[in-house]
Amino acid sequence: MEQQQAITPPPDRTSPLGVIDVEQAEAALVEHYPRLVRLAYLVLPPRLGRNRRVLTAHAVTQRALPRHRTAAEETVLPAQRPGDGRPGPDPGYAFVRQRVLRAALAADRPALRFGRRRLPLPPLPPLLPQVWGLRLFPRSGGADELALDQALSALSAPARAAYALRGLEGMDDREVRRVLAAAGVPEPRDASAEAAGAAAPAGSRDGSLLDSAEFDPCSLQARPTDLIRRRQHVRAVLAAVVAAVVCGALLALPGDGWGRDGAAAPPYARNAAAEAALDPRKLTRVPEDAWRTAVRTDFSAWPARGARVHDTALLRRALAAWARPGGRVQVSATPGTPAGPAAGPAQLLYAGEVDRTAVVLLYDGLRVVRYAESADGPGGGAALDLARTDGAGPAGAAALVVSRTDGNVRYLTAPWVRTVEFADLAGGPEERPATLRRTADGVTVPAPAPAHGPSCTRWPALTMGGQLYTDLGELTPARLTYGAPGRAAEPAGKAALTAWARTACLLPAVRALGVREVNAWEYARQRLPERGGTAAWLCTRAETWRGAGSRTMAQFQAPVAGAGGGPGARRYPPGAVAARAEGGRACGPRSPHALAGVLWKSADGHWWLVAAGSPEVRGVTAGGGVTGRTKGRLLAVRAEAGAHARLSARLPGGGGLAALH
């Protein structure tokens, strides 16, 4: 202890550290690499997105290694705290940490140097590093970690650095101010005070929340980029090449040919309504409080919001891309949505910048259109997304997706939505929702999007205006309800939340279909043979904006053994899909009936055909590979493994009901 105290610098001034060798700095960087990368990740601006922050944090840390022997007189060496598990007062570590801090802080204020002068630049996405085809981001934590991430997003870069130094390095306020001053922060005292006032959770029983996997850029999850969009890119490139070859051949032909506009009418003979639809000055802009007295509470009552609602050039590009999308415009539309231009002037819902992207949202009474381009201009191309939204009420017009980056989604909420809460739908009734902050324009902070893959462990959902929603890859989030057809409502209570916890991971089956609402309905409960417990039968129906194309599936939710089914088992495992149907009226308001069956294996190793019908069913019959009959709506018959059966049922009045298949 005497030797350690001898090398500890005085608390009120910076001690000279002499010269740092490259080998000494490298040893400190390699030994404490995970902590340095975590520090850089916390200080980097949240607007980069989780994937970009991970890559930039590793790049900043690795570039902190000096090229040659370096004087370190201005490096702050904090007081040692033996036994706390943090790096001691190693000059090499303090030197590298200071370089990491300085680089991470500089990422929030890029500038060009001309001698001693610095000219600020707008923040631009760095070209490198890049990981093609993959998105890398830390593992998601719980509600406390999400709340802390939101609190840190609201802080300035120096304040985030102060918070990280205090939480990760265990420094007191005086040491934090000295380290920030050495890293080039002009007002370290203000940054320390801002960090101290951050409204963040205190942490868990295991230690600081900053040590959780949510903020660990070295323990990552990998997901693919948008595979469908990548295929569209390839197809668009091939189509552009073919079009260029054909056009070149036509231009080489003798004579006047078709001309620049082909078979279209001359510019001076264009339709007046179509010309009006291209004029940004004729866009409809609803007043801010018009929704309070509007006859219809839907997208037509949304006011025009965003910092660029008066940017005529941006609005003109958005309208022109909608009317005549060129080769550099990536166009996507939900099934059943016409992709043509508006018949007249559209309504402006939003125009602003989100996640380094300029976004315009338009509405023509039938469709919502999202136009997006780089915030620096349309040089890199643009994207145009169209979604049908006719017939939307207050619940259907609660929010629109304004941005998708790095596995996160930002929503623009309706003016009548007062609060937005985020929760894990797969967490069941025990899940605690966390409030999502919004800007003055109604844009939420980034919320995790559902991970569509074989390993579904979490399913993010939002509560807005008392309704439950989830992201299914559309411009509009899909509303989730629970209850019998015609009486479905917001999922509430243990039974409804448990049913949805075991249904959430089946939702990818209805992704990107133009779904407006998904209802889950427990139509029967059945005691299984051989003391197998009680199973639940659910019918889940997804309704689309276009009416046709609905998807229905019947679920068999077997009882969960014990409290959780053993170590590593999920508390709410997904149900088994007993049957699927496309279109039709089953499980809907016009035909509120359901019938399905599965082969079930008991704990004693015996196979059974179990089937259940909705409350109106008066008898169930099984034929084919398994035969059996019951006068009620529940059937259990011994069967062989792999057997196939045909199910039918009787309804009151003599009508018949076939099983979903």
XYZ file of C-alpha atoms in Angstrom:
661
model
C 0.000 0.000 0.000
C 2.880 2.398 0.689
C 4.254 1.895 -2.809
C 0.793 2.465 -4.327
C 0.304 5.653 -2.347
C 3.711 6.863 -3.482
C 2.718 6.830 -7.157
C -0.756 8.323 -6.673
C -0.767 11.923 -7.963
C -1.921 14.772 -5.723
C -5.674 15.304 -5.868
C -5.509 18.952 -6.899
C -3.085 18.991 -9.810
C -1.909 16.837 -12.724
C 1.309 14.889 -12.235
C 3.754 14.572 -15.129
C 3.897 11.077 -16.571
C 7.025 11.496 -18.687
C 7.157 9.801 -22.076
C 4.841 6.968 -23.131
C 6.352 4.259 -25.345
C 4.283 2.752 -28.123
C 4.761 -0.671 -26.507
C 3.539 0.669 -23.155
C 0.457 2.216 -24.743
C -0.239 -0.967 -26.733
C -0.025 -3.132 -23.612
C -2.506 -0.880 -21.804
C -4.859 -0.833 -24.800
C -4.845 -4.622 -25.205
C -5.271 -5.271 -21.476
C -8.168 -2.820 -21.028
C -9.621 -2.945 -24.549
C -13.210 -3.929 -23.542
C -13.434 -1.067 -21.018
C -12.001 1.478 -23.461
C -14.405 0.432 -26.215
C -17.352 0.610 -23.776
C -16.229 4.125 -22.768
C -16.042 5.236 -26.419
C -19.459 3.681 -27.145
C -21.090 5.622 -24.298
C -19.541 8.954 -25.339
C -20.254 8.697 -29.082
C -23.402 10.523 -30.253
C -26.571 8.328 -30.145
C -27.688 9.695 -33.540
C -25.139 7.388 -35.165
C -27.351 4.368 -34.395
C -26.281 1.249 -32.515
C -24.533 -0.448 -35.465
C -22.507 2.655 -36.411
C -21.661 3.403 -32.749
C -20.289 -0.127 -32.296
C -18.052 0.107 -35.364
C -16.945 3.665 -34.575
C -16.184 2.777 -30.922
C -13.826 0.003 -32.035
C -12.229 2.271 -34.650
C -11.728 5.132 -32.169
C -10.150 2.797 -29.611
C -7.794 1.109 -32.060
C -6.694 4.434 -33.539
C -5.826 5.713 -30.068
C -2.464 3.913 -30.276
C 0.266 6.537 -30.962
C 2.676 6.108 -33.844
C 5.812 6.867 -31.788
C 7.016 7.777 -28.306
C 4.760 10.529 -26.982
C 5.080 13.014 -24.165
C 2.215 12.646 -21.681
C 2.618 15.622 -19.354
C -1.019 16.650 -19.823
C -2.507 13.217 -19.123
C -4.506 12.991 -15.880
C -3.764 10.063 -13.584
C -6.706 9.466 -11.199
C -6.409 8.394 -7.607
C -6.147 4.645 -7.081
C -8.942 2.637 -5.500
C -7.559 -0.765 -4.581
C -9.919 -3.720 -4.937
C -12.638 -2.068 -7.015
C -11.832 -4.079 -10.156
C -11.014 -0.984 -12.245
C -7.671 -0.201 -13.888
C -5.140 1.351 -11.527
C -3.109 4.524 -12.133
C -1.169 3.070 -15.070
C 0.324 5.952 -17.134
C -0.131 3.965 -20.343
C -3.810 3.321 -19.612
C -4.465 6.942 -18.614
C -2.773 8.139 -21.801
C -4.754 5.806 -24.085
C -8.006 6.573 -22.280
C -7.445 10.287 -22.823
C -6.882 9.750 -26.555
C -10.034 7.616 -26.757
C -12.057 10.299 -24.951
C -10.703 13.060 -27.166
C -11.513 11.152 -30.368
C -15.005 10.163 -29.187
C -15.801 13.765 -28.203
C -14.481 15.020 -31.553
C -16.953 12.729 -33.354
C -19.736 15.049 -32.197
C -18.057 18.206 -33.511
C -16.241 17.464 -36.822
C -14.163 20.300 -38.235
C -11.574 21.168 -40.862
C -8.269 22.652 -39.726
C -6.520 25.488 -41.544
C -3.433 26.147 -39.469
C -4.754 27.043 -36.025
C -8.268 27.767 -37.217
C -11.100 25.205 -37.050
C -14.066 25.401 -39.410
C -17.091 23.393 -38.180
C -18.666 20.922 -40.570
C -22.101 19.295 -40.534
C -21.873 15.724 -39.177
C -21.360 13.264 -42.027
C -21.457 9.453 -41.867
C -17.883 8.069 -41.999
C -17.022 5.868 -44.948
C -15.112 3.366 -42.810
C -15.315 1.056 -41.038
C -18.087 -0.900 -42.796
C -19.452 -4.417 -42.350
C -21.311 -5.391 -45.512
C -24.441 -7.515 -45.203
C -24.545 -7.495 -41.373
C -25.752 -5.226 -38.619
C -23.908 -5.529 -35.316
C -25.327 -4.221 -32.062
C -25.073 -5.037 -28.337
C -27.551 -7.355 -26.705
C -30.707 -5.619 -25.544
C -31.291 -5.156 -21.845
C -34.424 -4.534 -19.835
C -36.517 -1.489 -19.048
C -33.829 0.026 -16.778
C -31.188 -0.184 -19.490
C -33.580 1.375 -22.006
C -34.361 4.207 -19.601
C -30.634 4.813 -19.034
C -29.979 4.845 -22.790
C -32.731 7.436 -23.231
C -31.278 9.545 -20.422
C -27.798 9.436 -21.963
C -29.222 10.369 -25.386
C -30.496 13.617 -23.904
C -27.041 14.615 -22.597
C -24.313 16.451 -24.464
C -21.150 14.575 -25.419
C -19.052 16.034 -22.544
C -21.838 15.183 -20.088
C -21.969 11.596 -21.370
C -18.212 11.421 -20.925
C -18.528 12.701 -17.361
C -21.264 10.182 -16.600
C -19.187 7.327 -18.044
C -16.029 8.336 -16.187
C -17.961 8.488 -12.940
C -19.761 5.161 -13.498
C -17.068 3.102 -15.240
C -13.857 4.548 -13.820
C -15.176 5.362 -10.337
C -13.861 8.938 -10.404
C -15.085 11.715 -8.168
C -16.192 15.091 -9.546
C -12.758 16.690 -9.231
C -11.050 13.910 -11.155
C -13.785 13.918 -13.797
C -13.322 17.651 -14.403
C -9.564 17.269 -14.715
C -9.845 14.414 -17.220
C -12.415 16.319 -19.292
C -10.251 19.434 -19.309
C -7.266 17.390 -20.478
C -9.438 15.901 -23.245
C -10.250 19.382 -24.585
C -13.690 20.041 -23.043
C -14.003 23.849 -22.666
C -16.418 23.795 -19.688
C -15.806 20.585 -17.706
C -17.650 21.899 -14.653
C -20.856 22.390 -16.660
C -20.517 18.918 -18.190
C -20.084 17.348 -14.739
C -23.129 19.193 -13.405
C -25.225 18.137 -16.415
C -24.229 14.493 -15.915
C -25.079 14.663 -12.213
C -28.593 15.846 -13.068
C -29.335 13.031 -15.515
C -32.568 11.202 -14.648
C -31.316 7.619 -14.868
C -32.062 4.401 -12.944
C -29.822 3.690 -9.981
C -28.789 0.246 -11.288
C -29.397 -3.371 -10.417
C -28.368 -5.513 -7.510
C -25.354 -6.706 -9.508
C -23.775 -3.285 -9.996
C -23.887 -0.293 -12.312
C -26.134 -0.422 -15.354
C -23.188 0.833 -17.409
C -21.593 -2.603 -16.942
C -24.579 -4.408 -18.520
C -24.568 -6.075 -21.929
C -26.721 -3.222 -23.318
C -23.579 -1.025 -23.429
C -20.970 -3.698 -24.276
C -19.707 -3.248 -27.870
C -17.564 -6.385 -27.491
C -20.515 -8.738 -26.903
C -22.568 -8.338 -30.047
C -25.552 -9.703 -31.904
C -25.410 -10.018 -35.671
C -28.434 -9.649 -37.925
C -28.625 -9.366 -41.711
C -29.456 -6.141 -43.451
C -32.760 -5.888 -45.291
C -32.513 -8.937 -47.572
C -35.544 -7.981 -49.653
C -34.171 -4.468 -50.176
C -30.800 -5.924 -51.225
C -32.527 -8.126 -53.816
C -34.437 -5.098 -55.034
C -31.149 -3.240 -55.431
C -29.718 -6.033 -57.595
C -32.866 -6.228 -59.692
C -32.960 -2.447 -60.068
C -29.336 -2.401 -61.258
C -30.025 -5.161 -63.800
C -33.165 -3.387 -64.997
C -31.256 -0.100 -65.307
C -28.535 -1.778 -67.378
C -31.112 -3.352 -69.710
C -32.964 -0.042 -70.003
C -29.747 1.796 -70.818
C -28.923 -0.706 -73.565
C -32.425 -0.467 -75.074
C -32.491 3.329 -74.921
C -29.049 3.520 -76.488
C -30.224 1.333 -79.348
C -33.332 3.481 -79.884
C -31.329 6.684 -79.870
C -29.037 5.232 -82.510
C -31.939 4.596 -84.875
C -32.350 7.064 -87.786
C -35.198 9.550 -87.723
C -36.810 11.410 -84.843
C -37.667 8.257 -82.843
C -39.941 8.597 -79.856
C -38.343 11.716 -78.421
C -37.453 12.444 -74.816
C -40.942 11.787 -73.396
C -41.759 8.725 -75.517
C -45.457 8.240 -76.154
C -46.487 10.820 -73.567
C -48.150 14.089 -74.521
C -45.944 17.179 -74.962
C -45.134 19.077 -71.758
C -47.509 21.912 -72.647
C -50.449 19.482 -72.895
C -50.110 18.006 -69.418
C -53.096 17.495 -67.151
C -53.788 20.495 -64.898
C -54.610 18.340 -61.839
C -51.374 16.389 -62.268
C -49.420 19.650 -62.507
C -51.063 20.911 -59.306
C -50.030 17.703 -57.525
C -46.384 18.523 -58.289
C -46.510 22.062 -56.868
C -45.258 22.148 -53.248
C -46.992 25.496 -52.708
C -50.382 23.788 -53.178
C -49.829 21.104 -50.558
C -52.546 21.006 -47.903
C -51.243 22.071 -44.485
C -53.658 21.436 -41.622
C -53.466 23.877 -38.668
C -51.897 22.615 -35.459
C -55.110 22.342 -33.389
C -57.503 21.350 -36.179
C -57.728 17.764 -34.906
C -59.561 18.915 -31.764
C -62.636 19.950 -33.766
C -62.221 17.786 -36.875
C -65.178 15.693 -38.028
C -62.862 12.756 -38.844
C -60.030 11.829 -36.514
C -57.609 10.220 -38.932
C -54.559 11.232 -40.965
C -56.521 14.071 -42.540
C -56.525 15.790 -39.131
C -52.741 15.611 -38.675
C -50.980 19.000 -38.735
C -47.882 19.615 -40.852
C -44.860 19.141 -38.585
C -41.081 19.118 -38.882
C -38.258 21.618 -39.319
C -38.382 21.481 -43.144
C -42.089 21.952 -43.872
C -41.172 25.133 -45.765
C -38.238 23.612 -47.682
C -39.689 23.989 -51.178
C -36.801 22.205 -52.895
C -37.121 19.104 -50.690
C -40.907 19.007 -51.098
C -40.614 19.411 -54.855
C -38.196 16.467 -55.059
C -40.527 14.329 -52.957
C -43.548 15.116 -55.139
C -41.599 14.572 -58.371
C -40.243 11.212 -57.141
C -43.785 10.162 -56.239
C -45.104 11.115 -59.681
C -42.128 9.911 -61.758
C -39.735 7.712 -59.727
C -36.432 7.467 -61.566
C -33.826 4.740 -61.582
C -32.225 6.008 -58.361
C -35.504 5.877 -56.425
C -36.165 2.625 -54.569
C -39.938 2.161 -54.601
C -41.832 -0.214 -52.319
C -45.552 -0.567 -51.711
C -47.582 -2.795 -49.428
C -49.753 -5.394 -51.219
C -52.819 -3.842 -52.799
C -51.429 -0.294 -52.695
C -51.439 1.567 -56.056
C -48.039 3.141 -56.751
C -49.212 5.909 -59.093
C -49.094 9.644 -58.397
C -51.708 11.603 -56.504
C -54.776 12.809 -58.405
C -54.356 16.300 -56.977
C -52.531 18.226 -54.250
C -51.699 15.957 -51.305
C -51.590 16.751 -47.601
C -48.222 17.367 -45.921
C -47.848 15.468 -42.647
C -44.138 15.866 -41.908
C -40.893 17.198 -43.382
C -37.722 17.094 -41.331
C -34.446 15.345 -40.616
C -34.248 12.098 -38.649
C -31.087 9.987 -38.258
C -29.192 11.930 -40.936
C -32.058 11.449 -43.369
C -34.447 14.018 -44.804
C -37.957 12.561 -44.564
C -41.235 13.751 -46.081
C -44.586 12.155 -45.205
C -47.562 12.836 -47.484
C -51.201 11.710 -47.488
C -53.684 11.714 -50.365
C -56.761 10.293 -48.618
C -56.006 6.737 -49.745
C -52.294 6.287 -49.121
C -49.475 7.494 -46.909
C -46.229 8.120 -48.793
C -42.784 8.338 -47.223
C -39.967 9.956 -49.210
C -36.439 9.744 -47.798
C -33.075 11.019 -49.005
C -29.736 11.824 -47.424
C -29.808 14.947 -45.287
C -26.990 16.308 -47.476
C -29.030 16.035 -50.671
C -30.368 13.478 -53.141
C -26.969 12.626 -54.629
C -27.028 9.074 -53.266
C -30.536 8.261 -54.435
C -33.813 8.179 -52.546
C -36.463 5.807 -51.226
C -40.221 5.972 -51.756
C -42.567 3.839 -49.635
C -46.333 3.729 -50.117
C -48.934 2.192 -47.818
C -52.703 2.053 -48.090
C -54.462 3.677 -45.112
C -58.023 4.332 -46.232
C -60.644 3.887 -43.535
C -58.220 4.616 -40.697
C -59.801 5.803 -37.473
C -58.150 7.233 -34.351
C -56.538 3.863 -33.582
C -55.384 3.215 -37.152
C -53.916 6.713 -37.493
C -52.045 6.744 -34.194
C -48.509 6.704 -35.641
C -46.339 6.359 -38.748
C -42.836 4.987 -39.108
C -40.519 7.884 -39.891
C -37.128 6.114 -39.730
C -35.568 2.637 -39.565
C -31.847 2.368 -38.731
C -29.714 -0.337 -37.134
C -32.605 -2.427 -35.857
C -34.394 0.586 -34.363
C -37.577 2.407 -35.365
C -38.688 5.994 -34.815
C -42.380 6.856 -34.989
C -44.221 10.087 -35.691
C -47.234 10.000 -33.395
C -50.652 11.539 -33.893
C -51.284 14.864 -32.127
C -53.901 13.206 -29.895
C -51.435 10.616 -28.517
C -50.380 11.823 -25.086
C -47.936 9.118 -23.982
C -45.913 6.388 -25.694
C -44.688 3.368 -23.729
C -42.394 0.556 -24.791
C -42.449 -3.022 -23.446
C -41.434 -6.556 -24.382
C -44.625 -8.300 -25.470
C -42.991 -11.720 -24.986
C -42.276 -10.825 -21.356
C -45.868 -11.449 -20.305
C -47.841 -9.734 -17.557
C -44.684 -9.169 -15.487
C -43.097 -6.869 -18.080
C -42.741 -3.253 -16.929
C -43.314 -0.664 -19.690
C -40.891 2.227 -20.147
C -41.858 5.660 -21.425
C -40.494 6.688 -24.834
C -39.559 10.342 -25.061
C -40.668 12.402 -28.050
C -39.483 15.596 -29.687
C -41.689 18.654 -29.911
C -42.705 17.483 -33.395
C -43.950 14.131 -32.032
C -41.001 11.938 -33.195
C -40.038 9.249 -30.686
C -36.540 8.274 -29.648
C -35.332 5.048 -31.309
C -37.249 1.967 -30.161
C -36.027 -1.583 -30.876
C -37.710 -3.259 -33.826
C -38.729 -6.935 -33.642
C -35.901 -9.272 -34.633
C -37.280 -11.479 -37.391
C -35.320 -14.703 -37.087
C -35.379 -18.228 -35.704
C -34.217 -17.147 -32.237
C -37.102 -14.986 -31.083
C -36.692 -14.089 -27.414
C -38.116 -10.542 -27.300
C -40.895 -8.794 -29.192
C -41.049 -5.006 -28.748
C -44.492 -3.431 -28.621
C -45.750 0.110 -28.046
C -48.743 1.462 -26.184
C -50.125 4.687 -27.685
C -53.402 6.290 -26.792
C -54.396 3.255 -24.734
C -53.882 0.893 -27.707
C -51.189 -1.767 -28.230
C -49.106 -1.740 -31.442
C -46.140 -3.530 -32.946
C -43.944 -3.069 -36.004
C -44.592 -5.519 -38.843
C -42.397 -3.841 -41.448
C -45.041 -1.366 -42.627
C -45.331 2.414 -42.588
C -48.144 2.019 -40.073
C -47.699 -0.092 -36.932
C -50.217 -2.917 -36.574
C -52.700 -2.746 -33.724
C -52.915 -5.790 -31.427
C -56.225 -6.740 -29.809
C -57.626 -9.601 -27.758
C -61.120 -11.045 -27.520
C -63.924 -12.752 -29.412
C -64.674 -11.396 -32.909
C -66.790 -8.287 -32.682
C -65.808 -7.733 -29.029
C -62.021 -7.457 -29.338
C -60.348 -4.762 -27.257
C -56.997 -3.716 -25.833
C -55.155 -6.716 -24.263
C -55.507 -6.292 -20.515
C -55.273 -8.700 -17.634
C -53.110 -11.726 -17.018
C -54.917 -14.059 -19.435
C -54.727 -11.661 -22.397
C -51.085 -10.674 -21.824
C -50.058 -14.304 -21.320
C -51.805 -15.309 -24.543
C -50.008 -12.568 -26.463
C -46.662 -13.415 -24.817
C -46.952 -16.905 -26.345
C -48.217 -15.537 -29.681
C -45.749 -12.682 -30.297
C -43.024 -14.774 -31.920
C -45.535 -16.111 -34.483
C -46.159 -12.621 -35.881
C -43.408 -12.801 -38.578
C -45.849 -14.964 -40.557
C -47.939 -11.827 -41.268
C -45.064 -9.377 -41.802
C -45.061 -7.058 -44.850
C -48.614 -7.985 -45.889
C -50.248 -4.601 -45.303
C -51.667 -5.672 -41.920
C -53.642 -3.109 -39.967
C -54.798 -5.215 -36.984
C -54.104 -8.611 -35.428
C -56.592 -10.154 -32.982
C -55.917 -13.125 -30.709
C -58.907 -15.023 -29.336
C -58.870 -17.896 -26.865
C -61.819 -19.923 -28.074
C -61.378 -23.016 -25.877
C -59.519 -24.540 -22.927
C -59.039 -28.308 -22.772
C -57.895 -30.703 -20.048
C -55.417 -33.029 -21.703
C -55.487 -36.817 -21.198
C -53.222 -38.674 -18.756
C -53.022 -35.726 -16.359
C -51.368 -33.584 -19.018
C -52.671 -30.297 -17.645
C -54.868 -27.693 -19.326
C -54.130 -26.402 -22.829
C -55.412 -23.219 -24.472
C -56.694 -22.998 -28.052
C -56.288 -19.610 -29.740
C -57.352 -18.278 -33.094
C -55.226 -15.393 -34.406
C -56.509 -13.344 -37.349
C -54.630 -10.569 -39.172
C -56.761 -8.053 -41.065
C -55.264 -6.009 -43.902
C -55.918 -2.430 -44.979
C -57.321 -3.642 -48.311
C -59.824 -6.062 -46.733
C -58.756 -9.093 -48.774
C -55.673 -11.141 -47.969
C -56.372 -11.801 -44.289
C -54.356 -14.520 -42.533
C -55.758 -16.842 -39.873
C -53.969 -19.409 -37.744
C -55.085 -21.668 -34.908
C -52.714 -22.209 -31.992
C -52.379 -24.989 -29.493
C -50.731 -23.654 -26.351
C -49.717 -26.607 -24.220
C -49.251 -26.069 -20.486
C -45.765 -24.970 -19.403
C -44.123 -27.454 -17.051
C -43.208 -26.011 -13.642
C -42.329 -22.376 -13.197
C -40.280 -22.156 -16.328
C -39.686 -25.593 -17.773
C -36.151 -25.989 -16.402
C -32.949 -23.951 -16.616
C -32.738 -21.835 -19.780
C -36.381 -22.484 -20.729
C -38.654 -19.596 -21.648
C -41.346 -18.598 -19.213
C -43.804 -18.105 -22.075
C -42.841 -20.433 -24.954
C -44.605 -19.851 -28.300
C -47.680 -21.923 -29.066
C -47.774 -24.581 -31.779
C -49.498 -23.596 -35.029
C -52.214 -26.194 -35.563
C -53.587 -24.765 -38.827
C -53.296 -21.777 -41.170
C -55.676 -20.216 -43.663
C -55.380 -17.392 -46.189
C -58.453 -15.300 -46.844
C -61.834 -16.565 -45.756
C -64.012 -15.465 -42.857
C -62.955 -17.909 -40.128
C -62.396 -16.338 -36.698
C -63.723 -13.021 -37.964
C -66.828 -10.990 -37.137
C -68.773 -12.549 -40.062
C -67.910 -16.129 -39.030
C -66.885 -16.229 -35.344
C -66.218 -19.966 -35.361
C -63.040 -22.032 -35.090
C -62.092 -25.717 -35.178
C -58.598 -27.221 -35.129
C -56.711 -30.250 -33.872
C -53.153 -31.498 -33.293
C -51.328 -34.698 -32.419
C -50.132 -34.441 -28.828
C -47.724 -36.743 -26.982
C -48.322 -37.316 -23.269
C -45.622 -37.604 -20.633
C -46.152 -41.400 -20.702
C -45.225 -41.484 -24.405
C -48.747 -42.019 -25.811
C -49.996 -40.083 -28.840
C -53.416 -38.439 -28.851
C -55.478 -36.506 -31.352
C -56.801 -33.515 -29.420
C -59.205 -31.057 -31.046
C -61.344 -28.146 -29.897
C -64.097 -25.991 -31.363
C -65.423 -22.556 -30.471
C -68.333 -22.231 -27.989
C -71.055 -22.620 -30.676
C -69.794 -26.047 -31.765
C -72.150 -28.908 -30.770
C -70.188 -31.948 -31.921
C -66.766 -32.844 -33.327
C -66.041 -35.811 -35.618
C -62.631 -37.187 -36.650
C -62.149 -39.371 -39.719
C -59.353 -40.660 -41.901
C -56.283 -41.935 -40.060
C -57.948 -41.350 -36.670
C -61.626 -41.907 -35.945
C -63.633 -40.554 -33.062
C -66.702 -38.550 -32.157
C -67.905 -36.355 -29.319
C -71.172 -34.540 -28.610
C -69.348 -31.569 -27.121
C -66.719 -29.276 -28.611
C -63.634 -31.011 -27.133
C -62.224 -34.233 -28.570
C -59.382 -36.499 -27.382
C -58.729 -39.820 -29.177
C -55.732 -42.185 -29.009
C -53.719 -42.055 -32.231
C -50.495 -43.215 -33.835
C -47.477 -40.982 -34.462
C -47.767 -39.254 -37.850
C -51.440 -40.057 -38.315
C -53.595 -37.750 -40.457
C -57.177 -36.977 -39.522
C -60.058 -35.008 -41.010
C -62.045 -32.908 -38.564
C -65.577 -31.575 -38.911
C -68.143 -30.145 -36.528
C -71.839 -29.274 -36.265
C -73.229 -25.831 -35.513
C -76.618 -24.875 -34.055
C -79.288 -25.069 -36.723
C -77.671 -28.015 -38.524
C -74.848 -26.187 -40.265
C -71.408 -27.729 -40.682
C -67.941 -26.394 -39.839
C -64.682 -27.600 -41.356
C -61.390 -27.374 -39.514
C -58.803 -24.784 -40.434
C -56.049 -26.236 -42.585
